[in-house]
Amino acid sequence: MLSAEPAAIPLAGGTDIMVNWPQRLSAHAATYLDLSGVGDLRSIRWTDDALVLGAMTTYWDVIEDAQIAAAFPMLLDAARQVGAVQIQSRGTWAGNIINASPAADGVPVLMAYHAVVVLESADGRDEVPLAEFYLGYKELRRRPDQLVTEIRIPRRSYRFHRFEKVGPRRAQAITKVGVALTEGDEGWCVVANSVAPTVCRCPTVERRLATGELTGPNELIEALRDDVSPIDDIRSTAQYREAVLARLIYHAAQDATSTPNTTRQ
Ligand SMILES: Cc1cc2nc3c(=O)[nH]c(=O)nc-3n(C[C@H](O)[C@H](O)[C@H](O)COP(=O)(O)OP(=O)(O)OC[C@H]3O[C@@H](n4cnc5c(N)ncnc54)[C@H](O)[C@@H]3O)c2cc1C
């Protein structure tokens, strides 16, 4: 159906699409493709080397799954902090990826676990690492005729994982600044949100954490300036975002050396 009408808009939980429905009358004339009847998109499965979330997997599906929480604890942390229970039970991880908000909470944890976005169309299948999926603000490596069908999260060993969301309150809050970090055999992965046009990795910080060069929050602020470009907006200031992000990473790095929370898969 999507290949016949690529302008159609896939509808998953509708928690982003429907927000402005009463005001955005032009949206009423668009064609929507309801994905709720595609049962295969709802599956959660484990392969030898990955956890595979079907595109209709919701935050609540993850909250209820003890095996996922044990292997990928940041997925549980993020799911619990998205909206409140109504949003958690309808909103999907794939919708969070495609909505492409710089403040998305699902995207940073998936990216820090090296997730891969699986896209399918009538022409075949593409796999794009989530860290390479965003080309700029709301610019994605997805053609209009492609559906996200799965999100693949490789099984890897991590010695440390941490997700931090800073907002004005603990529920129903849009992130002012956030970060997801993992540390494992392949080094650090540091992913920041709300500090750049897209959720993004921080390669300079990752390299310098690996060499043990970053000894204080002020040095972290310097390193972060290579990786992110926070702005002043209605929710916060660039200066606050930079200072808080540096402190979150600093404390996580300190904790990683003293109390690693190992998971082996
Ligand atoms: C009150 C409220 C609180 C919220 N709180 C948070 C929060 O704390 N943190 C946060 O990150 N977000 C939050 N959100 C935003 C939203 O809930 C999430 O981004 C959610 O993950 C979107 O998923 P969905 O399934 O509802 O997407 P939808 O609204 O159905 O779709 C979102 C976008 O993804 C596209 N899409 C969906 N599925 C596919 C697919 N399989 N293939 C291709 N395209 C697809 C749609 O066409 C659309 O462009 C909140 C929203 C509300 C209304």
Short mmCIF file of C-alpha atoms and ligand atoms in Angstrom, two decimals:
data_model
loop_
_atom_site.label_atom_id
_atom_site.label_comp_id
_atom_site.label_asym_id
_atom_site.label_seq_id
_atom_site.Cartn_x
_atom_site.Cartn_y
_atom_site.Cartn_z
CA MET A 1 0.00 0.00 0.00
CA LEU A 2 2.82 2.42 0.84
CA SER A 3 4.59 1.76 -2.48
CA ALA A 4 1.33 2.65 -4.28
CA GLU A 5 0.96 5.83 -2.24
CA PRO A 6 4.30 6.92 -0.72
CA ALA A 7 2.73 10.19 0.49
CA ALA A 8 0.64 8.20 2.96
CA ILE A 9 1.71 8.75 6.58
CA PRO A 10 2.30 5.62 8.67
CA LEU A 11 0.35 5.79 11.93
CA ALA A 12 1.67 3.76 14.89
CA GLY A 13 0.61 4.91 18.40
CA GLY A 14 -0.39 8.35 17.09
CA THR A 15 1.07 10.09 20.16
CA ASP A 16 3.12 12.46 18.00
CA ILE A 17 0.86 12.59 14.93
CA MET A 18 -2.34 13.35 16.85
CA VAL A 19 -0.98 16.03 19.19
CA ASN A 20 -1.95 18.99 17.00
CA TRP A 21 -4.91 17.29 15.31
CA PRO A 22 -7.57 19.79 16.50
CA GLN A 23 -5.55 22.78 15.20
CA ARG A 24 -3.79 21.33 12.16
CA LEU A 25 -6.79 21.07 9.85
CA SER A 26 -4.59 20.53 6.77
CA ALA A 27 -3.50 17.20 8.28
CA HIS A 28 -7.09 15.94 8.08
CA ALA A 29 -6.85 15.73 4.30
CA ALA A 30 -3.73 13.50 4.32
CA THR A 31 -3.85 9.73 3.85
CA TYR A 32 -2.79 7.65 6.87
CA LEU A 33 -1.60 4.08 6.89
CA ASP A 34 -2.74 2.40 10.10
CA LEU A 35 -0.08 -0.08 11.18
CA SER A 36 -2.05 -1.52 14.10
CA GLY A 37 -3.37 -4.42 12.03
CA VAL A 38 0.08 -5.63 10.95
CA GLY A 39 0.60 -8.27 13.62
CA ASP A 40 4.21 -9.06 12.66
CA LEU A 41 5.28 -5.53 13.59
CA ARG A 42 4.31 -6.17 17.21
CA SER A 43 6.79 -8.98 17.86
CA ILE A 44 9.72 -8.96 20.25
CA ARG A 45 12.28 -11.70 19.61
CA TRP A 46 15.82 -12.68 20.52
CA THR A 47 18.29 -14.05 18.00
CA ASP A 48 21.76 -15.40 18.78
CA ASP A 49 23.25 -11.96 18.36
CA ALA A 50 20.46 -9.42 18.89
CA LEU A 51 17.23 -8.31 20.51
CA VAL A 52 14.78 -7.47 17.72
CA LEU A 53 11.92 -5.06 18.49
CA GLY A 54 9.12 -5.08 15.91
CA ALA A 55 8.18 -1.56 14.84
CA MET A 56 4.93 -1.56 16.86
CA THR A 57 6.74 -2.36 20.12
CA THR A 58 5.61 0.16 22.73
CA TYR A 59 7.40 1.48 25.80
CA TRP A 60 4.98 -0.54 27.93
CA ASP A 61 5.92 -3.77 26.11
CA VAL A 62 9.50 -3.14 27.26
CA ILE A 63 8.50 -2.16 30.81
CA GLU A 64 6.72 -5.51 31.13
CA ASP A 65 9.63 -7.60 29.79
CA ALA A 66 12.06 -8.67 32.52
CA GLN A 67 14.52 -10.21 30.05
CA ILE A 68 14.93 -6.90 28.24
CA ALA A 69 15.33 -5.02 31.52
CA ALA A 70 18.11 -7.40 32.58
CA ALA A 71 20.02 -7.21 29.31
CA PHE A 72 19.41 -3.58 28.33
CA PRO A 73 18.49 -1.68 31.53
CA MET A 74 18.56 1.74 29.89
CA LEU A 75 15.58 0.73 27.69
CA LEU A 76 13.58 0.27 30.88
CA ASP A 77 14.88 3.53 32.38
CA ALA A 78 13.92 5.51 29.30
CA ALA A 79 10.55 3.78 28.82
CA ARG A 80 9.55 4.63 32.40
CA GLN A 81 10.38 8.30 31.86
CA VAL A 82 8.50 8.79 28.59
CA GLY A 83 5.27 10.74 29.16
CA ALA A 84 3.08 8.81 31.58
CA VAL A 85 1.40 5.42 31.40
CA GLN A 86 -1.05 6.42 28.65
CA ILE A 87 1.78 7.46 26.33
CA GLN A 88 3.95 4.51 27.39
CA SER A 89 1.22 2.08 26.39
CA ARG A 90 0.59 3.58 22.93
CA GLY A 91 3.87 5.23 21.91
CA THR A 92 6.35 3.13 19.95
CA TRP A 93 10.16 3.15 19.77
CA ALA A 94 9.94 3.33 15.97
CA GLY A 95 7.62 6.35 16.14
CA ASN A 96 10.13 8.05 18.45
CA ILE A 97 12.91 7.40 15.91
CA ILE A 98 10.93 8.67 12.90
CA ASN A 99 9.49 11.69 14.69
CA ALA A 100 13.18 12.69 15.05
CA SER A 101 12.81 15.15 17.91
CA PRO A 102 16.19 16.32 19.25
CA ALA A 103 14.61 15.78 22.71
CA ALA A 104 13.49 12.18 22.08
CA ASP A 105 14.12 9.86 25.03
CA GLY A 106 13.94 6.50 23.26
CA VAL A 107 16.51 7.40 20.62
CA PRO A 108 19.55 8.05 22.89
CA VAL A 109 19.32 4.73 24.73
CA LEU A 110 18.85 2.80 21.47
CA MET A 111 21.82 4.65 19.96
CA ALA A 112 24.02 3.97 22.99
CA TYR A 113 23.22 0.26 22.52
CA HIS A 114 24.28 0.52 18.85
CA ALA A 115 20.77 -0.15 17.49
CA VAL A 116 20.17 -0.64 13.77
CA VAL A 117 17.01 0.59 12.02
CA VAL A 118 15.55 -1.98 9.61
CA LEU A 119 13.54 -0.43 6.77
CA GLU A 120 11.51 -2.34 4.21
CA SER A 121 9.74 -1.36 1.01
CA ALA A 122 8.43 -3.15 -2.07
CA ASP A 123 12.03 -2.81 -3.40
CA GLY A 124 13.72 -4.63 -0.53
CA ARG A 125 15.33 -4.14 2.84
CA ASP A 126 17.84 -1.60 4.18
CA GLU A 127 19.63 -1.58 7.51
CA VAL A 128 20.94 1.71 8.85
CA PRO A 129 22.80 2.13 12.15
CA LEU A 130 20.73 4.56 14.23
CA ALA A 131 23.87 6.65 14.82
CA GLU A 132 23.95 7.31 11.03
CA PHE A 133 20.19 7.66 10.53
CA TYR A 134 19.88 11.44 11.05
CA LEU A 135 21.34 13.78 8.45
CA GLY A 136 20.10 17.01 10.06
CA TYR A 137 17.05 18.40 11.87
CA LYS A 138 14.15 16.07 10.90
CA GLU A 139 16.20 14.79 7.93
CA LEU A 140 16.31 11.01 7.95
CA ARG A 141 17.81 8.24 5.88
CA ARG A 142 14.31 6.93 5.10
CA ARG A 143 12.52 7.11 1.75
CA PRO A 144 8.77 7.84 1.91
CA ASP A 145 7.96 4.36 0.55
CA GLN A 146 9.88 2.65 3.38
CA LEU A 147 8.41 1.38 6.62
CA VAL A 148 10.50 0.77 9.69
CA THR A 149 9.81 -2.88 10.38
CA GLU A 150 12.32 -3.65 13.13
CA ILE A 151 14.87 -2.16 15.47
CA ARG A 152 17.81 -4.52 16.01
CA ILE A 153 19.88 -4.16 19.16
CA PRO A 154 23.10 -6.20 19.09
CA ARG A 155 23.88 -8.32 22.14
CA ARG A 156 27.13 -6.96 23.57
CA SER A 157 28.80 -6.91 26.94
CA TYR A 158 28.64 -3.62 28.75
CA ARG A 159 30.42 -2.84 32.00
CA PHE A 160 28.44 0.34 32.50
CA HIS A 161 25.14 1.86 31.31
CA ARG A 162 23.44 5.06 32.41
CA PHE A 163 20.52 7.11 31.12
CA GLU A 164 19.83 10.55 32.58
CA LYS A 165 16.89 12.77 31.70
CA VAL A 166 16.75 16.30 33.10
CA GLY A 167 13.40 18.02 32.86
CA PRO A 168 11.22 20.31 34.94
CA ARG A 169 9.54 17.31 36.66
CA ARG A 170 9.72 13.52 36.65
CA ALA A 171 6.74 12.70 34.37
CA GLN A 172 5.09 14.30 31.34
CA ALA A 173 8.16 16.49 30.77
CA ILE A 174 10.11 17.29 27.64
CA THR A 175 13.82 16.81 28.19
CA LYS A 176 15.93 19.95 28.72
CA VAL A 177 19.11 17.92 28.47
CA GLY A 178 19.76 14.20 28.52
CA VAL A 179 22.43 11.61 27.97
CA ALA A 180 22.80 7.85 27.53
CA LEU A 181 26.20 6.26 28.12
CA THR A 182 27.58 2.77 27.73
CA GLU A 183 31.08 1.46 28.31
CA GLY A 184 32.18 -1.95 27.12
CA ASP A 185 34.83 -3.84 25.18
CA GLU A 186 34.43 -1.44 22.26
CA GLY A 187 34.90 1.63 24.43
CA TRP A 188 32.56 4.44 25.40
CA CYS A 189 29.40 5.41 23.60
CA VAL A 190 28.06 8.78 24.75
CA VAL A 191 24.78 9.99 23.21
CA ALA A 192 23.31 13.39 24.04
CA ASN A 193 19.80 14.74 23.51
CA SER A 194 18.35 18.25 23.42
CA VAL A 195 21.77 19.79 22.71
CA ALA A 196 21.97 19.60 18.90
CA PRO A 197 19.60 19.49 15.89
CA THR A 198 19.45 15.70 16.31
CA VAL A 199 20.14 13.22 19.07
CA CYS A 200 23.85 12.56 18.51
CA ARG A 201 26.94 10.71 19.64
CA CYS A 202 29.78 12.71 21.16
CA PRO A 203 32.91 11.25 19.53
CA THR A 204 35.41 13.72 21.04
CA VAL A 205 34.14 13.05 24.55
CA GLU A 206 34.13 9.29 23.89
CA ARG A 207 37.79 9.36 22.77
CA ARG A 208 38.92 11.47 25.67
CA LEU A 209 37.06 9.37 28.24
CA ALA A 210 38.80 6.32 26.82
CA THR A 211 42.23 7.85 27.36
CA GLY A 212 41.32 9.08 30.84
CA GLU A 213 42.09 12.69 29.87
CA LEU A 214 38.88 14.24 31.16
CA THR A 215 39.41 14.87 34.82
CA GLY A 216 36.83 17.59 35.57
CA PRO A 217 33.53 19.06 34.37
CA ASN A 218 35.25 22.14 32.92
CA GLU A 219 37.43 20.00 30.64
CA LEU A 220 34.29 18.12 29.65
CA ILE A 221 32.60 21.36 28.63
CA GLU A 222 35.57 22.13 26.35
CA ALA A 223 35.44 18.66 24.79
CA LEU A 224 31.66 18.80 24.38
CA ARG A 225 31.96 21.96 22.27
CA ASP A 226 33.43 19.79 19.48
CA ASP A 227 30.41 17.48 19.59
CA VAL A 228 27.24 19.45 20.37
CA SER A 229 25.78 22.93 19.85
CA PRO A 230 23.08 23.63 22.46
CA ILE A 231 20.71 26.55 21.92
CA ASP A 232 18.61 28.86 24.09
CA ASP A 233 14.92 28.02 23.73
CA ILE A 234 11.66 28.05 25.65
CA ARG A 235 12.74 25.12 27.82
CA SER A 236 16.29 26.07 28.78
CA THR A 237 19.46 28.00 27.94
CA ALA A 238 22.51 26.82 26.03
CA GLN A 239 24.72 27.59 29.05
CA TYR A 240 22.57 25.49 31.41
CA ARG A 241 22.42 22.61 28.95
CA GLU A 242 26.19 22.59 28.43
CA ALA A 243 26.97 22.79 32.15
CA VAL A 244 24.47 20.09 33.14
CA LEU A 245 25.46 17.73 30.34
CA ALA A 246 29.12 18.02 31.35
CA ARG A 247 28.28 17.23 34.97
CA LEU A 248 26.08 14.26 34.04
CA ILE A 249 28.90 12.77 31.97
CA TYR A 250 31.53 13.58 34.59
CA HIS A 251 29.61 11.83 37.38
CA ALA A 252 28.79 8.85 35.15
CA ALA A 253 32.46 8.46 34.24
CA GLN A 254 33.44 8.64 37.93
CA ASP A 255 30.83 6.01 38.81
CA ALA A 256 31.91 3.80 35.92
CA THR A 257 35.41 3.51 37.35
CA SER A 258 34.23 2.88 40.91
CA THR A 259 31.05 0.77 40.54
CA PRO A 260 30.62 -0.76 37.09
CA ASN A 261 27.18 -2.40 36.61
CA THR A 262 28.15 -5.26 34.38
CA THR A 263 25.76 -7.16 32.14
CA ARG A 264 26.91 -10.12 30.08
CA GLN A 265 24.66 -11.45 27.36
C1 LIG B 1 1.63 13.85 26.49
C2 LIG B 1 2.82 13.37 25.70
C3 LIG B 1 4.02 13.12 26.38
C4 LIG B 1 5.12 12.69 25.67
N1 LIG B 1 6.28 12.46 26.38
C5 LIG B 1 7.38 12.07 25.72
C6 LIG B 1 8.60 11.86 26.44
O1 LIG B 1 8.68 12.02 27.65
N2 LIG B 1 9.70 11.49 25.72
C7 LIG B 1 9.64 11.31 24.36
O2 LIG B 1 10.66 10.94 23.77
N3 LIG B 1 8.51 11.49 23.68
C8 LIG B 1 7.38 11.86 24.31
N4 LIG B 1 6.21 12.08 23.61
C9 LIG B 1 6.24 11.91 22.16
C10 LIG B 1 5.73 10.53 21.64
O3 LIG B 1 4.93 9.89 22.59
C11 LIG B 1 6.90 9.59 21.27
O4 LIG B 1 7.77 10.21 20.33
C12 LIG B 1 6.41 8.24 20.74
O5 LIG B 1 7.48 7.33 20.76
C13 LIG B 1 5.86 8.31 19.32
O6 LIG B 1 5.44 7.01 18.93
P1 LIG B 1 4.04 6.74 18.22
O7 LIG B 1 3.95 5.29 17.97
O8 LIG B 1 2.92 7.34 18.97
O9 LIG B 1 4.27 7.54 16.85
P2 LIG B 1 3.21 8.15 15.82
O10 LIG B 1 2.66 9.42 16.36
O11 LIG B 1 2.26 7.11 15.34
O12 LIG B 1 4.22 8.48 14.62
C14 LIG B 1 5.34 9.36 14.79
C15 LIG B 1 6.07 9.46 13.45
O13 LIG B 1 6.66 8.20 13.11
C16 LIG B 1 6.17 7.73 11.86
N5 LIG B 1 6.11 6.27 11.99
C17 LIG B 1 5.62 5.58 13.05
N6 LIG B 1 5.84 4.26 12.87
C18 LIG B 1 6.50 4.11 11.68
C19 LIG B 1 7.01 2.99 10.95
N7 LIG B 1 6.92 1.74 11.40
N8 LIG B 1 7.63 3.23 9.77
C20 LIG B 1 7.77 4.49 9.29
N9 LIG B 1 7.30 5.59 9.94
C21 LIG B 1 6.68 5.40 11.13
C22 LIG B 1 4.84 8.43 11.67
O14 LIG B 1 4.47 8.54 10.31
C23 LIG B 1 5.16 9.80 12.28
O15 LIG B 1 5.90 10.58 11.37
C24 LIG B 1 5.07 12.50 24.27
C25 LIG B 1 3.86 12.74 23.60
C26 LIG B 1 2.75 13.17 24.30
C27 LIG B 1 1.47 13.43 23.56
#
